[in-house]
Short mmCIF file of C-alpha atoms and ligand atoms in Angstrom, two decimals:
data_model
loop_
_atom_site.label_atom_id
_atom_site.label_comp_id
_atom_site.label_asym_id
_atom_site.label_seq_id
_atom_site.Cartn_x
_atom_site.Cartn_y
_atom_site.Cartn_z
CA UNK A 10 -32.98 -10.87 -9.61
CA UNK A 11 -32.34 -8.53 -12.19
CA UNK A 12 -31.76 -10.87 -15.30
CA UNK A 13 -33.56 -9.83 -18.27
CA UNK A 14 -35.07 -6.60 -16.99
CA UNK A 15 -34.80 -3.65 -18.92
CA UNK A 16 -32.30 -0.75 -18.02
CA UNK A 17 -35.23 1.69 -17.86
CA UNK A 18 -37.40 -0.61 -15.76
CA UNK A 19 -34.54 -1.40 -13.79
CA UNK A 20 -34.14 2.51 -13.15
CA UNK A 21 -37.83 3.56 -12.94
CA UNK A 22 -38.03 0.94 -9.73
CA UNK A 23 -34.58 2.86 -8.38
CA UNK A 24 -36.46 5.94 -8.42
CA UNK A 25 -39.39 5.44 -7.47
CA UNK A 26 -37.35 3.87 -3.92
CA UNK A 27 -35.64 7.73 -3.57
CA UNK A 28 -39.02 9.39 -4.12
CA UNK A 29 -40.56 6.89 -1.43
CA UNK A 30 -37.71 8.06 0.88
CA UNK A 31 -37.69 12.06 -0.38
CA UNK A 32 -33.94 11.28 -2.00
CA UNK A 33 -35.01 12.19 -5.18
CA UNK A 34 -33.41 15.29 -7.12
CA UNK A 35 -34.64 17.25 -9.98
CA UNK A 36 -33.67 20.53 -12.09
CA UNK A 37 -35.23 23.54 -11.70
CA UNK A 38 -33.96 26.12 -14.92
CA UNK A 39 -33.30 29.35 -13.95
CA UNK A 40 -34.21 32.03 -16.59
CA UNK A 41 -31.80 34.45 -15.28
CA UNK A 42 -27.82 34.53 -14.18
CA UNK A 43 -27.01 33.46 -10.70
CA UNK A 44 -27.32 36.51 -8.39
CA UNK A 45 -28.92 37.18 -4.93
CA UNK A 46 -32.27 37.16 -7.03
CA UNK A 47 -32.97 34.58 -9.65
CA UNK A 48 -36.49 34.12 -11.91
CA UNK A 49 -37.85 30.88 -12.03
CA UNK A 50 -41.06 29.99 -13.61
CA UNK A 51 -41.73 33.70 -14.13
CA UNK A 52 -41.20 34.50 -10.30
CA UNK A 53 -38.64 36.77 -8.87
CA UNK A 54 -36.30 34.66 -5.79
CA UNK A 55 -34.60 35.73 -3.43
CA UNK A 56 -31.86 33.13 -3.75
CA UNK A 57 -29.94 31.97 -1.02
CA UNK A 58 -28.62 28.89 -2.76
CA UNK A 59 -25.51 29.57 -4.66
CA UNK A 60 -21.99 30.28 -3.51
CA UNK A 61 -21.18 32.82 -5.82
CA UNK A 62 -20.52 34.71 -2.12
CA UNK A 63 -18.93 37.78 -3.88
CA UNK A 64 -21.59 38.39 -6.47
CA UNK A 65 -19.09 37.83 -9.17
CA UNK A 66 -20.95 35.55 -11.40
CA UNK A 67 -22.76 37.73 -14.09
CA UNK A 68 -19.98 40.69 -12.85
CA UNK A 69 -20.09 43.04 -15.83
CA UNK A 70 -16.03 42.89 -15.80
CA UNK A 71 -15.82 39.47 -15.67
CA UNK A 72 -17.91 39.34 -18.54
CA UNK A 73 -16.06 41.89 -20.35
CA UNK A 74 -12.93 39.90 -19.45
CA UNK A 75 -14.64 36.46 -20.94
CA UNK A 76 -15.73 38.54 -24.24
CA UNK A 77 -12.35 39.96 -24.82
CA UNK A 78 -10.74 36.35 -24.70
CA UNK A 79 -13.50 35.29 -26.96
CA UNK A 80 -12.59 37.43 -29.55
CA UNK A 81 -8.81 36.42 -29.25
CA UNK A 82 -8.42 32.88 -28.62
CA UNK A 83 -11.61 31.81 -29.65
CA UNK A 84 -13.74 29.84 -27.17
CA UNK A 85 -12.14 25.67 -26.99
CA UNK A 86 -8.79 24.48 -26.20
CA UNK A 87 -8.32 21.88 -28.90
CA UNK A 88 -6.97 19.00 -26.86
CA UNK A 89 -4.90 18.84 -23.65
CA UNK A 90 -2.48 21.12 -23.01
CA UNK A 91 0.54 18.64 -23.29
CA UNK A 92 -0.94 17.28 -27.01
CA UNK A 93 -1.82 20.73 -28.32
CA UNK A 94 -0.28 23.62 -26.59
CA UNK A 95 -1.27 25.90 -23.72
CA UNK A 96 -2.96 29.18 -24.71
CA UNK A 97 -1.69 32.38 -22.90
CA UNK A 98 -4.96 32.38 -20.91
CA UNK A 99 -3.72 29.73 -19.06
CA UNK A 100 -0.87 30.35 -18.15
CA UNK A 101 -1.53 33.83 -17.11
CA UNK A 102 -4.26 32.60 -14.48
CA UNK A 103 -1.45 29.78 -13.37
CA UNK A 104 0.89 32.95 -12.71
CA UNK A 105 -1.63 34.88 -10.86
CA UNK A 106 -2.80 31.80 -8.90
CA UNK A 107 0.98 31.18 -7.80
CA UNK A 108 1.33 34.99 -6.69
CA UNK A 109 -2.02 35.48 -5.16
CA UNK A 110 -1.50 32.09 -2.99
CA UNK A 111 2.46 33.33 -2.50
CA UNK A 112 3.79 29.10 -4.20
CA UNK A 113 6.44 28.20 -6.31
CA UNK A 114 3.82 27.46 -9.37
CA UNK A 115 0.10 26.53 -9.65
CA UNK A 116 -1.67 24.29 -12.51
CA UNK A 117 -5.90 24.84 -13.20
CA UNK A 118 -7.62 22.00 -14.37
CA UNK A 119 -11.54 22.07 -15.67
CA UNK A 120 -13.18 21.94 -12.51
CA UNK A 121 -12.61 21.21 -8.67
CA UNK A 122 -13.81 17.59 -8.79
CA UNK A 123 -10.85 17.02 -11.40
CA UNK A 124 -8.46 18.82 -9.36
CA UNK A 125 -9.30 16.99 -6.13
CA UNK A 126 -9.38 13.33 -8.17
CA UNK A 127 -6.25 14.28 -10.14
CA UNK A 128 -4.19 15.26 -7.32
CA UNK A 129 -5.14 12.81 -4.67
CA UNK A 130 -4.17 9.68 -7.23
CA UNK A 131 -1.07 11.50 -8.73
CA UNK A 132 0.30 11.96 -5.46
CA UNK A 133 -0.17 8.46 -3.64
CA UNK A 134 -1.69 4.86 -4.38
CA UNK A 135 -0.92 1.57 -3.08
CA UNK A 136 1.15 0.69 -0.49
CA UNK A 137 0.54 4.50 0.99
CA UNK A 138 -2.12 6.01 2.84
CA UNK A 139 -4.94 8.64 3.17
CA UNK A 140 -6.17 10.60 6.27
CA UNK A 141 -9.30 12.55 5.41
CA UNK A 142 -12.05 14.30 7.50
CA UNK A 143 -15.22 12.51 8.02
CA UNK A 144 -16.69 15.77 6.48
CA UNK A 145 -14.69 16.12 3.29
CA UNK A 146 -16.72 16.57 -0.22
CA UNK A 147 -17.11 13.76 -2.24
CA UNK A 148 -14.32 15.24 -5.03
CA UNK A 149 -11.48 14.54 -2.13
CA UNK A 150 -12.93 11.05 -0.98
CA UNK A 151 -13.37 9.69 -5.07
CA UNK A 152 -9.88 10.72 -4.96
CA UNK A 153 -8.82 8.88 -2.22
CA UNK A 154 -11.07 5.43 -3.14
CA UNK A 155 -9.37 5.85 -6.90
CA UNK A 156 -6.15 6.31 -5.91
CA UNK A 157 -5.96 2.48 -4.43
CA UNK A 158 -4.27 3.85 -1.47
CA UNK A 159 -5.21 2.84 2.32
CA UNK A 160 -8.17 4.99 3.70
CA UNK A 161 -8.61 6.03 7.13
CA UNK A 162 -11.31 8.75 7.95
CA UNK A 163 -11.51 10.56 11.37
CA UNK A 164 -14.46 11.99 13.01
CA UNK A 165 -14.80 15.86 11.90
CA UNK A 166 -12.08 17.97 13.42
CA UNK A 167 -11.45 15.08 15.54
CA UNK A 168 -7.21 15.81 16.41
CA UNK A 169 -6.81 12.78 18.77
CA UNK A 170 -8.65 10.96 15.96
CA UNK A 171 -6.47 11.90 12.90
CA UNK A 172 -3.49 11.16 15.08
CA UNK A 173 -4.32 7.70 15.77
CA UNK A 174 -4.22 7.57 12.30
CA UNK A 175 -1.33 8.74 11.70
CA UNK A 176 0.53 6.77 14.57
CA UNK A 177 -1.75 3.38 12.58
CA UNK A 178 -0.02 4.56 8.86
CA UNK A 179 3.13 4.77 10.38
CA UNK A 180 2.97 1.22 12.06
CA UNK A 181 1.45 -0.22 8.78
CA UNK A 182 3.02 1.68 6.56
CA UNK A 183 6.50 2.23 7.39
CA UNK A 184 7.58 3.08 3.93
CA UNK A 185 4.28 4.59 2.75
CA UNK A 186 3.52 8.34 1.50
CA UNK A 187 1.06 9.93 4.22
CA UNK A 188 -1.01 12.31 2.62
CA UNK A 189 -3.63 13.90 5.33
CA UNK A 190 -6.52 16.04 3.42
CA UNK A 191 -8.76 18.36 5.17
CA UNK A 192 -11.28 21.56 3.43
CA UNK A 193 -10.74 25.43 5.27
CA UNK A 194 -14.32 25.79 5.63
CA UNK A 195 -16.30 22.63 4.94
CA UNK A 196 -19.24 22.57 2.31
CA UNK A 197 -22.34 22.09 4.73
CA UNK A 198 -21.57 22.68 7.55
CA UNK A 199 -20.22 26.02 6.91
CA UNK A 200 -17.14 25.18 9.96
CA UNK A 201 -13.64 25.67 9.72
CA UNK A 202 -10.48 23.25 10.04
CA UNK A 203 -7.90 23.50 12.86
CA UNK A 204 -5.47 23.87 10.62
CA UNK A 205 -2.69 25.24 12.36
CA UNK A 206 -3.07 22.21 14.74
CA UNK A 207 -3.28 19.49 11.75
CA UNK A 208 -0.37 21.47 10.14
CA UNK A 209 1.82 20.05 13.60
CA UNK A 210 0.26 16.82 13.87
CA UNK A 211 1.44 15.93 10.38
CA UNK A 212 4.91 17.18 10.44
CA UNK A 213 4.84 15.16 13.72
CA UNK A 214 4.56 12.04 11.43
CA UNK A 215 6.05 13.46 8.72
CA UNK A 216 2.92 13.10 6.45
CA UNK A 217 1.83 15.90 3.98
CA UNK A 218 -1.16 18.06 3.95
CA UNK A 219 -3.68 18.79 1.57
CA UNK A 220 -6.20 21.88 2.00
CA UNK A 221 -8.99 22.42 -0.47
CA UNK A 222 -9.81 26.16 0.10
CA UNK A 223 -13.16 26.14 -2.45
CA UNK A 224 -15.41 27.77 0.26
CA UNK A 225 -12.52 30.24 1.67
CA UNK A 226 -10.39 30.96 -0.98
CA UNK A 227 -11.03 34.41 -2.22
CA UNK A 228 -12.94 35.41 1.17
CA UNK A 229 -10.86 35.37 4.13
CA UNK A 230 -7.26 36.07 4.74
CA UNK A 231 -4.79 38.90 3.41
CA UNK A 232 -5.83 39.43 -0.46
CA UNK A 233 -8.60 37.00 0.37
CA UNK A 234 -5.78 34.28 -0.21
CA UNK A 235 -7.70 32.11 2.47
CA UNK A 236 -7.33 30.65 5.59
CA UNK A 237 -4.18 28.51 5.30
CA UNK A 238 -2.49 31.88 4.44
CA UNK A 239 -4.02 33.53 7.34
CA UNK A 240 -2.95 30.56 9.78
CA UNK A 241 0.54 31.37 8.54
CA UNK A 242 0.91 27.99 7.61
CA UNK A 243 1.75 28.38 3.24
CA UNK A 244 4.56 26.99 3.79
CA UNK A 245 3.75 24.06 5.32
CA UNK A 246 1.01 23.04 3.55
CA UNK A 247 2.11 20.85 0.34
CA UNK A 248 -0.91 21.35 -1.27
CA UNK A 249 -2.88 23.98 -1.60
CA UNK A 250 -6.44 22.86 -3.35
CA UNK A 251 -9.46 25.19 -4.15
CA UNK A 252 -11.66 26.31 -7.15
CA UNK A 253 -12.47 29.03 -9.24
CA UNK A 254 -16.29 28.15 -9.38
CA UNK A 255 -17.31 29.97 -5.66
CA UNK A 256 -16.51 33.01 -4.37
CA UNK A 257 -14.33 33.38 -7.81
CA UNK A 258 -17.70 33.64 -9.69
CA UNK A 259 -16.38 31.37 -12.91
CA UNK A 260 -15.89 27.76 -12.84
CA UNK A 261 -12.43 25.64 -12.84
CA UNK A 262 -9.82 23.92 -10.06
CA UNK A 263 -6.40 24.76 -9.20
CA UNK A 264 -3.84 23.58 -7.02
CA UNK A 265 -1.14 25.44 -5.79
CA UNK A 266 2.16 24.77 -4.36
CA UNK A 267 6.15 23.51 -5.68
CA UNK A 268 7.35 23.76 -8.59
CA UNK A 269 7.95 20.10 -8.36
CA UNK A 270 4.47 19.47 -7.73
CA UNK A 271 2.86 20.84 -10.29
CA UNK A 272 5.18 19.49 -12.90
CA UNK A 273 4.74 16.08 -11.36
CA UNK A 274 0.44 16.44 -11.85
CA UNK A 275 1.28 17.89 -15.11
CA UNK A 276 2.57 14.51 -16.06
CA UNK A 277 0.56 12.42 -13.72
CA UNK A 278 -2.77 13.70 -12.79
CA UNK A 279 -4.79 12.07 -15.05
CA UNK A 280 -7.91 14.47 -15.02
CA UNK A 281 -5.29 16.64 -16.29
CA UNK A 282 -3.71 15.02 -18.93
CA UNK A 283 -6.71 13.04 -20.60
CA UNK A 284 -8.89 16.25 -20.40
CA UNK A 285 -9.42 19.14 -22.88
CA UNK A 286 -7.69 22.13 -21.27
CA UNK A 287 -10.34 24.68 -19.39
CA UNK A 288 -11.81 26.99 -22.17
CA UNK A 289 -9.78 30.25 -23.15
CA UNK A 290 -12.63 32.48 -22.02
CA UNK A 291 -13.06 30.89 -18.43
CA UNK A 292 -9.11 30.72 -18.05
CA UNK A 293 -9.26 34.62 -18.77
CA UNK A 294 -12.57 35.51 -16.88
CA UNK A 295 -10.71 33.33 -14.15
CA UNK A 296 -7.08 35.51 -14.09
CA UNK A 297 -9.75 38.72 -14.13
CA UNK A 298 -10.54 37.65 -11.06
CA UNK A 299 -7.63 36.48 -9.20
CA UNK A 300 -6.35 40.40 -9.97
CA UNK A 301 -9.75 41.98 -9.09
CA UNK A 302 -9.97 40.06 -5.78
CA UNK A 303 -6.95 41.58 -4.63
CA UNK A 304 -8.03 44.88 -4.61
CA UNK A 305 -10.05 47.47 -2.69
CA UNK A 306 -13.28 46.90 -4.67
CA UNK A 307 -12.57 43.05 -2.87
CA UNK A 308 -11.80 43.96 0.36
CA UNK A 309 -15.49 46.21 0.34
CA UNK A 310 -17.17 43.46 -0.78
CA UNK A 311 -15.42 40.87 1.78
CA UNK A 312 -16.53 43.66 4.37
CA UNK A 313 -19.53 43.84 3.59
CA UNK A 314 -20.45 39.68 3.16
CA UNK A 315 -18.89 39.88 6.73
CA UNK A 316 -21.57 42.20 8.13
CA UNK A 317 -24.24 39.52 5.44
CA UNK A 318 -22.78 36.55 7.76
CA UNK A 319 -23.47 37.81 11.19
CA UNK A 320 -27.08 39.43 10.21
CA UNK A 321 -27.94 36.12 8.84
CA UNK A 322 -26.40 34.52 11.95
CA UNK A 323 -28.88 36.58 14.37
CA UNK A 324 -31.80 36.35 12.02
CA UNK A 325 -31.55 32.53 11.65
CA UNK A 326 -30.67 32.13 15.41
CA UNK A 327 -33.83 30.54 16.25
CA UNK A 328 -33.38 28.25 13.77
CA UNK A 329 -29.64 27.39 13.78
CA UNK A 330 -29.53 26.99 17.41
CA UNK A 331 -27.70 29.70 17.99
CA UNK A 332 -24.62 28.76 15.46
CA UNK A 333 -22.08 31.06 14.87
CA UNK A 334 -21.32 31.93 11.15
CA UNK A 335 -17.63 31.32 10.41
CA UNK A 336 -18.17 31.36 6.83
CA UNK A 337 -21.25 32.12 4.12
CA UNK A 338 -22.69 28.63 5.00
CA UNK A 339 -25.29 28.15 7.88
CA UNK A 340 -27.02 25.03 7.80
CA UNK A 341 -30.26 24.83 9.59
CA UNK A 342 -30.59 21.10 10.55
CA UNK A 343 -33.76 19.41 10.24
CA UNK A 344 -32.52 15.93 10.93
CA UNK A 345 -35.39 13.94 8.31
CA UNK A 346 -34.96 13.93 4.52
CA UNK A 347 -39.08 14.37 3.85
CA UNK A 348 -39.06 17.26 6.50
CA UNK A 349 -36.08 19.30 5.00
CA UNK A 350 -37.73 19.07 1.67
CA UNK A 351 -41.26 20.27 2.96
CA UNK A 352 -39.63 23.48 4.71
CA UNK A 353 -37.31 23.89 1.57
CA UNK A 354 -40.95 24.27 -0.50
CA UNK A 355 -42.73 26.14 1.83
CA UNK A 356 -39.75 28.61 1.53
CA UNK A 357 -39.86 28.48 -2.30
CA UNK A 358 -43.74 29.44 -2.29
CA UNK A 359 -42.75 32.18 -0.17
CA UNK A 360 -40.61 33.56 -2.84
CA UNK A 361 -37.23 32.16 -1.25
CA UNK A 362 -34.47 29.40 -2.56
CA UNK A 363 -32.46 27.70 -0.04
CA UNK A 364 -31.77 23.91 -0.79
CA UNK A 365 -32.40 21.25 1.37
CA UNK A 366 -29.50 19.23 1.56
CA UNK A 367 -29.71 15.12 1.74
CA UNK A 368 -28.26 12.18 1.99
CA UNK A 369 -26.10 11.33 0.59
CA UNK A 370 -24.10 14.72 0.51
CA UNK A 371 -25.10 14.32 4.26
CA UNK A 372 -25.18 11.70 6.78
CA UNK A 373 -28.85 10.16 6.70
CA UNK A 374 -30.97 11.91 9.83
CA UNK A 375 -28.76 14.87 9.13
CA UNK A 376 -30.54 16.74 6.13
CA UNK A 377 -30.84 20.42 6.38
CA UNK A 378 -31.29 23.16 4.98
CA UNK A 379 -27.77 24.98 3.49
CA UNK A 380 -28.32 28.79 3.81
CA UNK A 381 -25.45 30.72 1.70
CA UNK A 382 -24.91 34.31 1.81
CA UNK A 383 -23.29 36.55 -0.33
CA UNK A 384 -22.12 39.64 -0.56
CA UNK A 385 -25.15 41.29 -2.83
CA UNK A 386 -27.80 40.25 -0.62
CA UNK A 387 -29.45 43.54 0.55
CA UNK A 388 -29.36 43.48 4.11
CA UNK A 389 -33.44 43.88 3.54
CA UNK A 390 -33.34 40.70 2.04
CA UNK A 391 -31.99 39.14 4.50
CA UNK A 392 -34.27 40.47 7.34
CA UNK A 393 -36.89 39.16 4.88
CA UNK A 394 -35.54 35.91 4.98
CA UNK A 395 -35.11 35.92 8.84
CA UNK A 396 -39.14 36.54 9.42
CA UNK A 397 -39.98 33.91 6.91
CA UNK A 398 -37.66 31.68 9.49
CA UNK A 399 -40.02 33.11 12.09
CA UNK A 400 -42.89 32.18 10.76
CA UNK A 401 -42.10 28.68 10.34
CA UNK A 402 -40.98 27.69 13.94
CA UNK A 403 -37.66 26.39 14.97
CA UNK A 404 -37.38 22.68 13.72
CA UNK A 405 -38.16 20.09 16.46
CA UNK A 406 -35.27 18.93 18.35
CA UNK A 407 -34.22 15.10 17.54
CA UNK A 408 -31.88 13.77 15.43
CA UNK A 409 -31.24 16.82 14.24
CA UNK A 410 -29.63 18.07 17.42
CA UNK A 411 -27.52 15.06 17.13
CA UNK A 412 -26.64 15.67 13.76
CA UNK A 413 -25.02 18.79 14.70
CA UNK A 414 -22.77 17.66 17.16
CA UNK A 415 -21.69 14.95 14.55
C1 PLP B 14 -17.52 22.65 -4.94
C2 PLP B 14 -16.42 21.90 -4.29
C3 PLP B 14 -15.46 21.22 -5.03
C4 PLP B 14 -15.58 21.07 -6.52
O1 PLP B 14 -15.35 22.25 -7.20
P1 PLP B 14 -16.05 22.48 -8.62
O2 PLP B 14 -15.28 23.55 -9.23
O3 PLP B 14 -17.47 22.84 -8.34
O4 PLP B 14 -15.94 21.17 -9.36
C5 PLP B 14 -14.40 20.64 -4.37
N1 PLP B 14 -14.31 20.68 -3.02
C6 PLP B 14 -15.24 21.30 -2.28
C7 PLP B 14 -15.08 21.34 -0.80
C8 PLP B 14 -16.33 21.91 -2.88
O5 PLP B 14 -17.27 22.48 -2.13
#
């Protein structure tokens, strides 16, 4: 059917089938940093898009801290680390990751994506098996399909669920690697993991656990360490995943955990070894703020995103269905692609940006609108976004009630 069509008239008839069904994406350029208001088009936002929770991503220190490592290592990496050398940069953030997170040793690659894909297929392939949540980000499942390892998938925070699985891998795969991967807080929905309870259920079946921490780390638990540090589960967690592109404010993955592990993805994770080494100036804007977010300047601004969440949480009630915040994510399900996007726009004429969220980041009939709060917000502008909530009406009930209750 498609023999001899052009490429471009092959994709001009793909598009024009996610406009029909309101999948289609486009760019909107900022001309401003990220920060709880953004200019687009000439108009001032109030921007409830980004998770840059802590208001770190145009930080004046961080920026200071990027400028300074500018001047001193210049701003690329040359090659990977194992062909040309590691700069001090990052080592110094892999030091501070390993403290901060209380492991053996920690390794940053570029981004999260690369950490998730590079860990997953360093760690198992064929003839073993992955356990993921239903609701894990596409970087984690991309790992798990390219790894060539069995995939089983259990309904979100589903316990009897992932332990059929487990009890299945173990029948199947006697002599397999079990490698169970779950996020702390999960990207939109804005929940959190049982992760005390998955800690036991896979040193029940002896499998090993893998948490990515990119919308927790840096925000909850002591030091803002996050939540598999607060669960007082470090050291049974083999893997400890996150990024430094959220509440971090830069961009960049890490992993932490053994010293064996991290020398093992230093010679097997291939988004490690057959990438260029993270820039100088994000490794050191990165270790700037692994120190600062240990400190009492942190713990303010944790305090005060805190008092963001539950404002938001009582000014969105009406549309949220009552949902509790347990992290800077509240998604406000619509349940129909075309209808998330129309309330997305009628926010952005009023002067607001909050994303409606699609298929296929979500299941189809579940699209929503992803709310993220930060820190910096004003607690003004978030009353303003709560009565231009009000003045749209809750969303009908449908599939979007069903949605919720995945
Ligand atoms: C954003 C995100 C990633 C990817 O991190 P980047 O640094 O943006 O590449 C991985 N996992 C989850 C859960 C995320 O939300």
């Amino acid at each position: 059917m498609n023999v001899g069509r052009t490429l471009e008239a092959d994709l001009r008839q793909r598009l024009q089938g996610l406009d029909s069904a309101s999948l289609r994406r486009v760019l909107r350029e900022l001309d401003s940093p990220q920060g709880p208001e953004v200019i687009w088009n000439g108009r001032r936002l109030l921007n409830f898009s980004s998770n840059d929770y802590l208001g770190l991503a145009a930080e004046p220190f961080l920026v200071e801290a990027g400028k300074e490592a500018l001047d001193r290592f210049g701003c690329g990496s040359g090659a990977s680390r194992l062909v040309c050398g590691s700069l001090t940069p990052h080592g110094e953030l892999e030091g501070a990751l390993g403290e901060w997170k209380g492991t053996e040793a920690a390794l940053v690659f570029s981004t999260g994506y690369a950490a998730a894909v590079g860990t997953i297929g360093a760690l198992v392939g064929e003839g073993d098996v992955v356990v993921l949540d239903k609701l894990c980000h596409a970087s984690l499942i991309d790992g798990a399909r390219l790894s060539g390892a069995a995939m089983r998938v259990y309904p979100h925070n589903q316990l009897h669920r992932l332990e059929a699985h487990l009890e299945w891998a173990r029948r199947h795969f006697p002599e397999g690697r079990v490698l169970v991967v779950t996020e702390a807080v999960f990207s939109m929905d804005g929940d959190r993991a049982p992760l005390a309870e998955i800690v036991a259920l896979k040193e029940r079946f002896g499998a090993w656990l893998m948490v990515d921490e990119a919308h927790s780390t840096g925000l909850f638990g002591p030091g803002g360490c996050g939540l598999v540090s607060a669960a007082g589960v470090s050291a049974q967690v083999e893997v400890q995943m996150g990024t430094l592109s959220k509440a971090l404010g830069g961009s960049g993955g890490y992993v932490c955990g053994s010293r064996a592990l991290v020398d093992w993805l230093l010679n097997r994770a291939r988004a490690f070894v057959y990438s260029t080494a993270p820039s100088p100036v994000v490794s050191a804007m990165g270790l700037a703020a692994v120190h600062w977010i240990q400190g009492n300047a942190a713990s303010a601004r944790r305090r005060q995103l805190r008092e963001n969440m539950e404002r938001l949480e009582a000014g969105a009630a009406g549309m949220s269905g009552g949902r509790k915040a347990e992290s800077a994510i509240l998604p406000l399900i619509v349940g129909d692609a075309d209808r998330a996007v129309a309330a997305s726009l009628r926010l952005l004429e009023s002067g607001f940006w909050v994303p409606a969220i699609r298929y296929p980041t979500v299941p189809k009939g579940g699209a929503r609108l992803r709310v993220t709060v930060s820190a910096v917000h004003s607690p003004a502008m978030i009353d303003q976004l709560a009565e231009a909530f009000s003045a749209m009406g809750p969303f009908s009930e449908g599939e979007g009630g069903q949605a919720l209750s995945h």
